[in-house]
DNA sequence: CGCGGAAGTC
DNA sequence: GACTTCCGCG
């Protein structure tokens, strides 16, 4: 069951970030739930189960009690708590797993975006921002619950940010959490907070954790202790975290909880990939990712994962920064709001469990698993298979130029400042979005994959990393998370259906590291999807020409996948949030575990969002098949996309959905103002805010400047891409 | 058990 | 805004 190291980490830090509730000071129920989930102590009461993000309340009364204690609402009961939970449905934070009693599922996407930016950029690499929701460790960016675990406190993200800044923010949050505690000793908070140790629950300890008191101090303490830049792994180790599942797998474990084996991590089965396990390196990918069932995709992409061998593999902070800056608005803006997702609908968050049979993945995963040894549990924690792969592969990569030995080649691009635009070695294969079904049907089979897109030399990538990344920019970026990019553009018209998903994979790990394939994977049906999705589709169609012929195409491969609404939704929900911005793309790429499987390349694939288990194969197919590859006017796409994004940022029009929308818009408004999510923390922001630090080479002092700069880069990249595509 | 409206609280 | 409380409905 639990993972050994789990102690705390079920979700990625970012998951804890309070997405929408900037204002809310009090602990929110979902945070509380997450907190409980991450603590082994409460596994008998509530635990992860089943799909990614899915959890079961084993003891409703107890959970209610705890919640009541936390909120000082003695009268709390499950009925009331569940009502509160139901309110999350509309917010898309949570949804009910139908047919399963007391079982709910988190919608990480919603959360992700918010956190995204911060996702570990840090060395830690926690990397997994997007996709892996559940990154185990949790260093949450901003907010964490009461800081329970040191790890959290330490969260890489924060580290990345500025030590100080993050800190403060964290502390604050912590403080908040603690504050909220009810006076009574029983307060849950305290219990939770203690979590670190786990056992220690109790209240007394709080101080130690710092949660209670206060904040800053506590947080600071941890921080001080740990170097900001420590890799997650390190942290994990410290905490017993992810990386070494092995270490603990058994430890905790009680076997079982009544309900599940799952440990803390949301991903049920995550297997940690071995590599990590093995070494420090092993990045703590989110288990989820690794786990991801195949059904969707192999989720690949986490941006961060870059394979760096050595150091952390996660994102480079820098990259993240760039990304952030670049997308400052876009991403941030999109932030939590569902819309954000809309933009990046394709991104899928992998489900932990569903194993996919994919051929491709299988390979990679197997290897990983093997490495992991076993552990599913281990897997959960952090290892991302992909990482492992990437790591392994990297060495092989010819990239001589690599500045960072560790970093994945993909990263290169990132260093825009330094590198000339063309430098980048990457080659991208672009696969055009799937043709319309009809086309697809006709062609799909025929086409094996056209890798053709790849420009011969990968010129694409060329542009500076940035370029490449940028190119993917908005649209792609979205994909990035999962690795999937929606290529909105497919010329074909998709119709409302949706965007096709495109995969961007680095194609050769070994061979040419840099190539990236972009495949259209989309399979989703907007309809099924949440409103957001719908919007999404709308947007695309309207905004871009992109309409793609069919989403279905993607589906096509995966088409079979429909699942019931719920699942679909779920799936959708879980889809990875925004893709990493262009800059990030590389990261994503590298990370891809599954994709890598194919070759071991670090590729980013986006899998169909669809959860449908059925998909798995299809999706893979799609991925692999990529057959669809076609030449797409990427340039146009990107450009448009970019334009749109910007536009969007500027004006938030959008159709709305239900309730959600309002929120989104609001958020946007705020964000647009320039505020990042972080800001509130204020402290956090200032200090740590990564963005600044990230700035491209610092050239961008201000976000705006950076943003512009990014835009420029993007355009440039786009142009190059277009050139590359010309072949087509 | 689960849903969601309605009203109320903080 | 985020619940909490109550309640009717399936």
XYZ file of C-alpha atoms (C1' of nucleotides) in Angstrom:
748
model
C 0.000 0.000 0.000
C 1.344 2.977 0.903
C 4.281 3.885 -0.473
C 7.021 3.937 1.573
C 8.116 7.141 1.036
C 5.010 8.419 0.576
C 4.800 10.176 3.341
C 3.813 12.876 2.093
C 3.819 13.175 -1.083
C 1.022 12.327 -2.867
C 0.624 15.142 -5.075
C 2.969 17.372 -6.529
C 3.450 20.389 -4.720
C 1.710 22.329 -7.148
C -1.276 20.381 -6.424
C -1.499 22.017 -3.232
C -1.432 25.325 -4.526
C -4.621 26.925 -4.014
C -5.673 27.507 -7.292
C -8.491 29.532 -7.292
C -8.785 30.715 -4.060
C -6.475 33.390 -3.964
C -8.425 35.050 -1.534
C -9.352 32.345 0.614
C -7.259 32.166 3.545
C -8.689 29.233 5.077
C -7.849 25.841 4.267
C -9.970 24.491 1.614
C -11.507 21.187 1.682
C -9.651 19.840 -1.253
C -6.427 20.824 0.262
C -7.394 19.169 3.351
C -8.268 16.062 1.500
C -5.012 16.111 -0.236
C -3.296 16.517 2.973
C -4.973 13.546 4.431
C -4.198 11.570 1.399
C -0.630 12.226 1.658
C -0.355 11.085 5.121
C -0.085 7.570 5.788
C -1.610 7.980 9.063
C -4.825 8.573 7.405
C -4.722 5.916 4.919
C -7.235 3.990 6.714
C -9.516 6.850 6.530
C -8.903 8.053 3.071
C -6.555 6.840 0.420
C -5.700 6.996 -3.186
C -7.245 4.418 -5.153
C -7.787 3.436 -8.642
C -7.159 5.905 -11.255
C -4.936 8.663 -11.102
C -6.194 11.193 -8.726
C -8.884 8.975 -7.527
C -9.319 8.493 -3.874
C -11.652 6.735 -1.619
C -12.951 7.864 1.633
C -12.775 4.770 3.606
C -14.159 6.244 6.677
C -16.475 9.038 5.819
C -17.338 9.798 9.320
C -13.801 10.112 10.312
C -12.941 12.283 7.433
C -15.860 14.446 8.277
C -14.777 14.568 11.796
C -11.334 15.585 10.879
C -12.636 18.167 8.568
C -14.955 19.439 11.185
C -12.140 19.616 13.586
C -10.134 21.530 11.156
C -12.835 23.934 10.536
C -14.066 23.967 13.988
C -17.340 22.658 12.891
C -18.160 19.957 15.264
C -21.374 19.317 13.572
C -19.715 18.353 10.436
C -20.692 15.090 8.985
C -20.159 13.298 5.785
C -23.353 14.567 4.378
C -22.192 18.078 4.728
C -18.724 17.364 3.728
C -19.921 15.618 0.678
C -21.978 18.606 -0.199
C -18.899 20.667 -0.088
C -17.208 18.124 -2.207
C -19.976 18.319 -4.697
C -19.426 21.953 -5.036
C -16.112 21.063 -6.415
C -17.683 19.378 -9.289
C -18.524 22.542 -10.911
C -15.251 23.926 -10.119
C -13.749 20.963 -11.616
C -11.522 20.378 -8.822
C -13.073 17.124 -8.121
C -15.536 14.802 -9.568
C -17.247 11.750 -8.448
C -16.222 8.382 -9.531
C -19.456 6.940 -10.356
C -20.341 3.636 -9.134
C -17.844 3.693 -6.405
C -18.913 4.691 -3.065
C -17.113 7.459 -1.396
C -14.820 7.639 -4.259
C -13.875 10.883 -5.864
C -11.274 11.942 -8.229
C -9.208 15.018 -8.325
C -8.996 16.967 -11.400
C -5.470 17.824 -11.490
C -5.689 19.809 -14.485
C -7.431 22.360 -12.750
C -4.839 22.479 -10.229
C -2.018 22.013 -12.420
C -2.102 25.044 -14.333
C -1.998 27.016 -11.402
C 0.916 25.387 -10.168
C 2.375 24.797 -13.332
C 4.538 27.610 -13.569
C 6.149 26.780 -10.527
C 6.323 23.298 -10.979
C 9.448 22.313 -10.068
C 11.455 24.048 -11.908
C 13.779 23.537 -9.427
C 16.335 21.312 -9.630
C 14.265 18.957 -8.299
C 12.801 18.414 -11.097
C 10.099 17.407 -9.581
C 9.395 17.896 -12.589
C 6.587 16.747 -13.512
C 4.613 19.449 -13.662
C 2.050 18.908 -15.774
C 1.448 15.693 -16.187
C 2.159 14.263 -13.259
C -0.020 15.632 -11.044
C 0.900 13.844 -8.345
C 4.249 14.442 -8.029
C 5.050 12.965 -4.978
C 6.965 15.249 -3.388
C 5.364 17.918 -2.923
C 6.971 20.656 -2.576
C 4.407 22.666 -3.185
C 4.882 25.701 -4.522
C 3.060 27.898 -2.827
C 0.930 26.585 -0.777
C 0.937 23.711 1.133
C -1.083 22.758 3.719
C 0.230 23.043 6.813
C 3.488 22.154 6.043
C 3.616 18.855 6.941
C 6.475 17.409 5.581
C 9.671 18.886 5.333
C 9.752 17.882 1.909
C 6.961 19.994 1.232
C 8.507 22.793 2.751
C 11.453 22.222 0.832
C 9.654 21.916 -2.200
C 11.833 22.290 -5.026
C 9.737 24.756 -6.499
C 10.236 27.045 -3.919
C 13.737 26.448 -4.061
C 13.771 27.414 -7.456
C 12.056 30.436 -6.850
C 13.868 32.376 -4.700
C 14.640 30.919 -1.610
C 13.469 33.723 0.232
C 10.472 34.416 -1.642
C 9.151 31.079 -1.824
C 9.789 30.753 1.534
C 7.825 33.401 2.697
C 5.004 32.434 0.661
C 5.193 29.072 1.926
C 5.430 30.045 5.345
C 2.531 32.112 4.986
C 0.585 29.424 3.728
C 1.704 27.304 6.364
C 0.793 29.787 8.788
C -2.535 29.986 7.381
C -3.070 26.467 7.661
C -2.015 26.372 11.079
C -3.964 29.298 11.909
C -7.033 27.846 10.822
C -6.754 25.149 13.228
C -9.321 24.912 15.689
C -8.353 25.670 19.041
C -9.018 22.369 20.265
C -6.215 20.196 20.529
C -7.714 17.833 18.298
C -7.518 19.994 15.478
C -6.809 18.117 12.544
C -4.435 20.503 11.338
C -2.007 19.860 13.777
C -2.270 16.337 13.038
C -1.860 16.781 9.554
C 0.816 19.146 9.785
C 2.862 16.876 11.583
C 2.641 14.620 8.935
C 6.071 14.601 8.207
C 7.059 12.333 10.516
C 4.021 10.854 10.080
C 3.612 9.335 13.040
C 4.040 12.060 15.048
C 1.079 13.385 14.717
C 0.282 15.137 17.089
C -0.192 18.338 17.853
C 2.620 18.972 19.868
C 4.895 18.608 17.210
C 3.541 21.137 15.082
C 5.856 23.640 16.117
C 8.520 21.713 14.744
C 7.114 21.594 11.484
C 6.638 25.137 11.635
C 3.345 24.931 10.403
C 1.734 26.146 13.261
C 3.514 28.831 14.109
C 4.367 30.297 11.782
C 5.159 30.525 9.374
C 8.098 31.810 8.200
C 10.061 30.465 10.747
C 9.106 27.054 10.135
C 9.468 27.183 6.570
C 12.584 28.893 6.838
C 13.881 26.320 8.964
C 13.479 23.761 6.478
C 14.757 25.750 3.850
C 17.631 26.725 5.644
C 18.372 23.276 6.153
C 18.114 22.262 2.734
C 19.701 23.917 -0.029
C 17.277 25.435 -2.210
C 18.579 23.803 -5.086
C 18.710 20.419 -3.775
C 17.282 18.144 -6.109
C 14.109 16.613 -5.325
C 15.681 13.447 -5.147
C 17.811 14.596 -2.540
C 14.952 15.794 -0.738
C 13.172 12.726 -1.216
C 15.836 10.811 0.076
C 15.896 12.861 2.940
C 12.420 12.160 3.441
C 12.415 8.913 2.053
C 10.683 10.069 -0.764
C 10.226 9.080 -4.075
C 13.326 8.147 -5.231
C 13.755 5.321 -3.381
C 10.871 3.592 -3.161
C 12.757 0.739 -2.553
C 13.780 1.892 0.570
C 10.599 1.987 1.945
C 8.235 0.344 0.036
C 7.512 -1.922 2.470
C 8.006 0.142 5.247
C 4.871 1.661 5.576
C 2.946 -0.417 4.406
C 0.385 -1.656 5.897
C -0.797 -3.462 3.557
C -3.423 -2.563 2.802
C -5.820 -0.441 3.354
C -8.932 -1.664 3.082
C -9.439 -0.340 -0.073
C -6.369 0.010 -1.868
C -2.978 -0.469 -2.098
C -2.307 2.806 -3.172
C -0.090 4.767 -1.309
C -0.031 8.248 -1.008
C 0.421 9.043 -4.415
C -2.503 9.591 -6.412
C -1.312 7.278 -8.850
C -2.128 4.054 -7.859
C 0.365 2.155 -9.235
C 3.014 4.140 -10.094
C 6.011 2.395 -10.609
C 8.872 4.309 -10.134
C 11.228 3.850 -12.626
C 14.141 2.377 -11.751
C 16.602 4.722 -12.620
C 15.668 6.954 -10.220
C 15.413 4.529 -7.761
C 18.676 3.740 -8.387
C 20.208 6.809 -8.192
C 19.727 10.115 -7.202
C 19.131 10.978 -10.576
C 16.124 9.281 -10.827
C 13.915 11.950 -11.087
C 11.041 11.902 -9.193
C 8.700 11.994 -11.841
C 5.445 11.841 -10.793
C 4.442 8.458 -10.406
C 1.532 9.246 -12.210
C 3.330 9.782 -15.225
C 5.104 6.771 -15.174
C 2.188 4.972 -14.252
C 0.136 6.393 -16.624
C -1.673 3.953 -18.015
C -1.313 3.661 -21.136
C -4.516 4.302 -21.949
C -3.850 7.696 -22.456
C -0.581 8.106 -23.237
C 2.323 7.574 -22.041
C 2.447 10.683 -20.777
C 5.414 11.898 -21.445
C 6.302 15.022 -21.425
C 6.940 16.486 -18.527
C 8.868 19.327 -19.203
C 11.088 19.026 -16.563
C 12.043 15.760 -16.798
C 14.639 16.437 -18.902
C 16.766 13.733 -18.824
C 19.361 15.115 -17.374
C 21.457 12.755 -16.265
C 23.052 14.055 -13.612
C 21.690 16.538 -11.740
C 18.317 16.786 -11.236
C 16.606 16.110 -13.986
C 13.904 18.171 -13.726
C 13.303 21.240 -15.361
C 15.831 23.617 -15.331
C 14.721 26.342 -13.396
C 15.850 28.452 -16.059
C 13.761 26.799 -18.503
C 10.886 27.119 -16.369
C 11.574 30.638 -15.946
C 11.747 31.175 -19.517
C 8.730 29.374 -19.980
C 7.074 31.327 -17.461
C 8.171 34.491 -18.766
C 7.289 33.614 -22.134
C 3.993 32.543 -21.145
C 3.797 34.646 -18.347
C 0.614 35.720 -19.278
C -0.551 32.946 -21.182
C 0.250 30.363 -18.813
C -0.284 32.195 -15.799
C -3.274 33.662 -17.066
C -4.635 30.525 -18.062
C -3.674 29.370 -14.863
C -6.099 27.378 -13.194
C -8.907 28.371 -15.084
C -10.358 25.713 -17.027
C -9.742 27.703 -19.933
C -6.254 27.199 -19.662
C -6.977 23.717 -20.156
C -8.977 24.505 -22.999
C -6.113 25.813 -24.672
C -4.197 22.858 -23.952
C -6.792 20.337 -24.019
C -4.628 17.856 -25.420
C -2.473 17.587 -22.637
C -3.285 14.708 -20.732
C -2.300 13.742 -17.450
C -1.526 10.242 -17.310
C -3.282 7.999 -15.161
C -1.188 6.129 -13.019
C -2.528 2.863 -13.208
C -3.740 1.971 -16.350
C -1.068 0.242 -17.836
C -0.993 0.462 -21.246
C -0.255 -2.098 -23.396
C 1.218 0.080 -25.766
C 3.847 -1.386 -27.509
C 5.956 1.505 -27.294
C 5.359 2.265 -23.882
C 5.590 -1.104 -22.894
C 9.079 -1.229 -23.682
C 10.067 1.713 -21.867
C 7.946 1.021 -19.017
C 9.053 -2.408 -18.704
C 12.498 -1.404 -18.532
C 11.673 1.065 -16.043
C 9.683 -1.157 -14.053
C 12.302 -3.598 -14.055
C 14.557 -1.069 -12.835
C 12.208 -0.082 -10.306
C 11.943 -3.450 -9.274
C 8.961 -3.669 -8.231
C 7.665 -1.709 -7.268
C 4.695 -0.365 -8.112
C 5.002 1.552 -5.170
C 8.229 2.718 -5.956
C 6.934 3.768 -9.098
C 4.477 5.791 -7.558
C 6.806 7.874 -6.048
C 8.760 9.540 -8.373
C 10.513 7.764 -10.774
C 9.425 8.441 -13.987
C 10.238 5.987 -16.430
C 10.807 8.516 -18.852
C 13.363 9.973 -16.818
C 15.131 6.940 -16.627
C 15.053 6.694 -20.172
C 16.009 9.992 -20.865
C 18.812 9.714 -18.665
C 20.000 6.705 -20.218
C 19.580 7.927 -23.524
C 21.116 11.093 -23.086
C 24.413 9.840 -22.788
C 23.986 8.338 -26.025
C 22.909 11.350 -27.580
C 25.258 12.703 -29.837
C 24.628 16.050 -28.913
C 27.974 17.249 -28.627
C 27.117 20.643 -28.125
C 25.281 20.217 -25.091
C 26.050 22.744 -22.754
C 24.667 20.861 -20.021
C 25.808 17.523 -19.938
C 23.076 16.568 -17.809
C 20.413 18.349 -19.307
C 18.664 16.908 -22.080
C 19.508 18.119 -25.388
C 16.258 19.535 -25.608
C 17.168 21.968 -23.129
C 19.482 23.584 -25.271
C 17.114 25.562 -26.969
C 16.304 27.041 -23.853
C 19.312 28.912 -23.563
C 18.325 31.372 -25.934
C 20.402 34.036 -24.909
C 23.392 32.134 -25.455
C 22.600 30.182 -28.367
C 21.907 31.491 -31.632
C 18.652 30.595 -32.810
C 19.644 28.113 -35.212
C 21.937 26.368 -33.116
C 19.573 24.014 -31.808
C 20.121 20.650 -32.972
C 16.743 19.371 -32.596
C 14.927 17.941 -35.292
C 11.345 17.876 -35.180
C 9.107 15.709 -36.892
C 5.889 17.208 -37.170
C 3.005 15.173 -37.656
C 0.126 16.906 -38.877
C -2.947 16.538 -37.127
C -4.871 13.727 -38.136
C -6.815 14.126 -41.104
C -10.385 14.192 -40.925
C -11.681 10.944 -40.132
C -12.447 10.315 -43.557
C -9.081 11.182 -44.563
C -7.746 9.364 -41.794
C -9.537 6.394 -42.533
C -8.268 6.406 -45.907
C -4.869 7.466 -45.130
C -4.236 6.618 -41.731
C -3.645 3.181 -42.393
C -1.461 3.895 -45.129
C 0.575 6.296 -43.477
C 2.834 4.787 -41.264
C 4.387 7.644 -39.852
C 5.595 10.292 -41.729
C 8.365 11.490 -40.091
C 8.954 13.423 -42.977
C 8.283 16.477 -41.251
C 11.350 16.429 -39.532
C 13.348 18.710 -41.315
C 16.287 17.045 -42.289
C 18.557 18.404 -39.982
C 16.262 19.304 -37.493
C 16.621 22.709 -38.382
C 13.553 23.373 -36.642
C 14.822 23.110 -33.457
C 17.277 25.203 -34.624
C 16.170 28.205 -33.461
C 17.357 28.547 -30.283
C 15.903 26.225 -28.052
C 13.637 28.797 -27.376
C 12.687 28.978 -30.770
C 11.782 25.546 -30.821
C 9.999 25.711 -27.776
C 8.430 28.790 -28.689
C 7.334 27.500 -31.800
C 5.289 25.150 -30.060
C 4.336 27.879 -28.093
C 1.023 28.320 -27.261
C -0.493 25.584 -28.924
C 2.020 23.151 -28.663
C 2.971 24.231 -25.469
C -0.111 22.979 -24.249
C 0.729 19.773 -25.477
C 3.923 19.868 -23.991
C 2.754 18.995 -20.778
C 1.830 15.788 -21.814
C 3.857 16.062 -24.648
C 0.977 16.345 -26.716
C 0.411 19.292 -28.508
C -2.629 20.162 -30.056
C -1.995 21.204 -33.339
C -4.777 23.229 -33.734
C -4.030 24.121 -36.972
C -4.501 21.252 -38.802
C -5.680 22.634 -41.744
C -8.159 20.208 -42.079
C -10.952 21.296 -40.455
C -11.816 19.600 -37.637
C -14.834 20.932 -36.870
C -15.814 21.515 -33.596
C -14.596 18.321 -32.697
C -11.565 19.472 -31.443
C -8.081 19.859 -31.957
C -6.011 17.169 -32.990
C -3.390 16.394 -30.697
C 0.007 16.552 -31.784
C 2.793 14.876 -30.288
C 6.032 16.311 -30.171
C 8.610 13.893 -29.629
C 12.101 14.166 -29.896
C 12.824 11.670 -32.249
C 15.841 10.167 -31.810
C 17.118 9.778 -28.634
C 19.815 8.020 -29.651
C 20.061 8.994 -33.050
C 19.447 12.472 -33.233
C 18.395 13.471 -30.047
C 16.714 16.325 -31.053
C 14.179 15.316 -33.374
C 10.793 15.790 -32.303
C 7.776 14.377 -33.673
C 4.680 16.119 -33.552
C 1.826 13.944 -33.924
C -1.642 14.697 -33.849
C -3.121 12.647 -31.326
C -6.152 14.276 -30.498
C -8.884 12.086 -29.850
C -11.019 13.876 -27.650
C -14.411 14.842 -28.181
C -15.158 18.141 -27.071
C -18.564 17.258 -26.388
C -17.827 14.811 -23.935
C -15.386 16.898 -22.372
C -16.191 19.349 -19.951
C -17.339 22.558 -20.848
C -13.944 23.703 -20.878
C -13.210 21.499 -23.565
C -16.016 22.675 -25.416
C -14.827 26.052 -25.159
C -11.648 24.924 -26.167
C -12.861 23.553 -29.276
C -14.765 26.549 -29.975
C -11.888 28.635 -29.547
C -9.862 26.738 -31.785
C -12.193 26.561 -34.449
C -12.908 30.087 -34.303
C -9.633 31.338 -33.551
C -7.580 29.311 -35.578
C -8.097 28.010 -38.781
C -6.914 25.107 -37.352
C -9.904 23.403 -37.223
C -8.927 20.072 -37.575
C -10.502 17.554 -39.439
C -11.203 15.397 -36.701
C -10.332 15.022 -33.349
C -11.472 11.808 -33.768
C -8.659 11.114 -35.809
C -6.598 11.007 -33.060
C -9.159 9.119 -31.579
C -9.181 7.307 -34.527
C -6.404 5.670 -33.494
C -7.657 5.839 -30.277
C -10.989 6.533 -31.291
C -12.227 3.604 -29.704
C -11.690 5.167 -26.626
C -14.752 6.669 -25.668
C -15.488 6.224 -22.258
C -18.357 7.108 -20.379
C -18.686 10.567 -19.785
C -17.315 10.490 -16.516
C -14.278 8.921 -17.348
C -13.822 10.927 -20.254
C -14.317 13.799 -18.215
C -12.081 12.519 -15.761
C -9.659 11.902 -18.221
C -10.074 15.188 -19.509
C -9.760 16.508 -16.294
C -6.619 14.930 -15.813
C -5.260 15.917 -18.950
C -2.261 17.731 -18.513
C -2.638 21.278 -18.275
C -0.915 23.574 -20.267
C 1.868 22.442 -22.021
C 4.933 23.782 -21.323
C 5.614 26.688 -23.114
C 7.749 26.552 -25.919
C 10.728 26.736 -24.021
C 9.668 23.968 -21.988
C 8.888 21.804 -24.744
C 12.185 20.393 -24.837
C 11.804 19.382 -21.428
C 8.781 17.669 -22.030
C 10.189 15.917 -24.696
C 12.909 14.595 -22.873
C 10.848 13.343 -20.238
C 8.599 11.281 -22.004
C 8.801 7.968 -20.610
C 6.582 6.084 -22.682
C 7.365 7.609 -25.796
C 10.780 7.067 -25.016
C 9.886 3.632 -24.896
C 9.814 3.579 -28.465
C 13.190 4.393 -28.771
C 14.092 5.344 -25.558
C 13.914 8.659 -26.800
C 12.765 11.228 -24.772
C 9.837 12.112 -26.487
C 6.929 13.859 -25.588
C 3.849 12.426 -26.634
C 0.691 13.556 -25.792
C -1.688 10.978 -25.534
C -5.191 11.282 -26.051
C -6.780 12.624 -23.238
C -9.211 10.052 -23.244
C -9.011 7.921 -20.469
C -10.624 5.275 -22.093
C -8.770 2.431 -21.332
C -9.522 1.386 -24.650
C -7.481 4.050 -25.778
C -4.451 2.903 -24.664
C -3.834 1.000 -27.575
C -5.285 3.434 -29.848
C -3.570 6.234 -28.425
C -0.445 4.557 -28.705
C -1.209 3.759 -32.033
C -1.677 7.209 -32.719
C 1.446 8.039 -31.195
C 3.396 5.493 -32.750
C 1.428 5.527 -35.669
C 1.863 8.976 -35.922
C 1.279 7.719 -39.096
C -0.617 10.638 -39.579
C 2.254 12.654 -39.732
C 1.826 15.201 -42.195
C 3.318 18.362 -42.873
C 1.543 21.051 -41.283
C 1.992 24.590 -41.554
C 3.264 24.780 -38.182
C 4.276 28.178 -38.550
C 0.895 29.303 -39.147
C -0.416 27.312 -36.450
C 1.903 28.490 -33.990
C 1.652 31.894 -34.983
C -1.939 31.922 -34.819
C -1.915 30.190 -31.712
C 0.416 32.534 -30.303
C -1.542 35.393 -31.460
C -4.559 33.972 -30.042
C -3.052 33.384 -26.840
C -1.941 36.778 -26.593
C -5.164 38.002 -27.711
C -6.840 35.891 -25.259
C -4.788 37.160 -22.623
C -5.610 40.546 -23.527
C -9.174 40.145 -23.964
C -10.746 37.427 -22.334
C -13.620 36.776 -24.266
C -14.452 33.400 -24.568
C -17.483 31.799 -24.311
C -18.183 30.522 -21.182
C -19.242 27.618 -19.714
C -21.009 27.239 -16.804
C -20.039 28.379 -13.625
C -16.571 27.800 -14.271
C -16.175 30.488 -16.573
C -16.800 33.221 -14.332
C -14.056 32.137 -12.255
C -11.785 31.786 -15.010
C -12.392 35.100 -16.297
C -11.905 36.616 -13.069
C -8.735 34.976 -12.681
C -7.676 36.031 -15.919
C -8.474 39.458 -15.243
C -6.316 39.370 -12.343
C -3.611 37.687 -14.039
C -3.764 39.875 -16.897
C -3.058 42.564 -14.608
C 0.195 41.101 -14.417
C -0.283 39.434 -11.275
C 0.768 36.044 -11.190
C -0.741 33.667 -9.056
C 2.056 33.955 -6.921
C 1.732 37.371 -6.316
C -0.523 37.064 -3.673
C 1.897 35.577 -1.740
C 3.411 38.582 -2.489
C 6.208 37.643 -0.620
C 6.647 34.726 -2.606
C 6.488 36.513 -5.681
C 8.772 39.075 -5.044
C 11.267 37.014 -3.818
C 11.164 34.067 -5.446
C 9.322 34.666 -8.195
C 10.800 32.754 -10.606
C 9.859 34.624 -13.454
C 12.250 37.220 -12.933
C 14.971 34.986 -12.248
C 14.065 32.990 -15.099
C 14.078 35.647 -17.416
C 15.860 34.898 -20.392
C 19.176 35.500 -19.677
C 18.024 38.140 -17.592
C 17.559 40.158 -20.493
C 14.088 40.458 -19.560
C 13.907 42.374 -16.576
C 10.336 42.734 -16.591
C 7.891 40.279 -17.399
C 6.579 42.271 -20.138
C 9.819 42.699 -21.685
C 10.437 39.126 -21.415
C 7.179 38.406 -22.770
C 7.766 40.435 -25.757
C 10.997 38.957 -26.180
C 9.531 35.653 -26.030
C 7.070 36.567 -28.579
C 9.745 37.539 -30.841
C 11.453 34.349 -30.231
C 8.369 32.568 -30.893
C 7.854 34.142 -34.110
C 11.279 33.403 -35.057
C 10.903 29.891 -34.132
C 7.751 29.676 -35.963
C 9.323 30.935 -38.989
C 11.911 28.386 -38.812
C 9.497 25.740 -38.267
C 7.625 26.794 -41.197
C 10.695 26.559 -43.167
C 11.276 23.199 -42.043
C 7.906 22.186 -42.861
C 8.215 23.474 -46.218
C 9.220 20.188 -47.266
C 5.820 19.194 -46.855
C -25.742 7.237 -1.355
C -25.494 10.930 -4.150
C -27.195 15.137 -6.198
C -27.976 19.882 -6.219
C -30.943 23.955 -4.872
C -31.518 27.376 -1.368
C -30.313 30.016 2.403
C -27.063 31.236 5.810
C -22.381 31.974 7.816
C -17.785 33.674 8.079
C -15.797 32.893 -2.104
C -16.057 28.703 0.267
C -18.247 26.387 2.571
C -22.233 24.846 6.091
C -26.732 23.515 6.896
C -31.001 21.762 5.464
C -33.672 19.397 2.493
C -36.205 17.094 -1.302
C -35.473 13.959 -4.967
C -33.905 9.718 -7.340
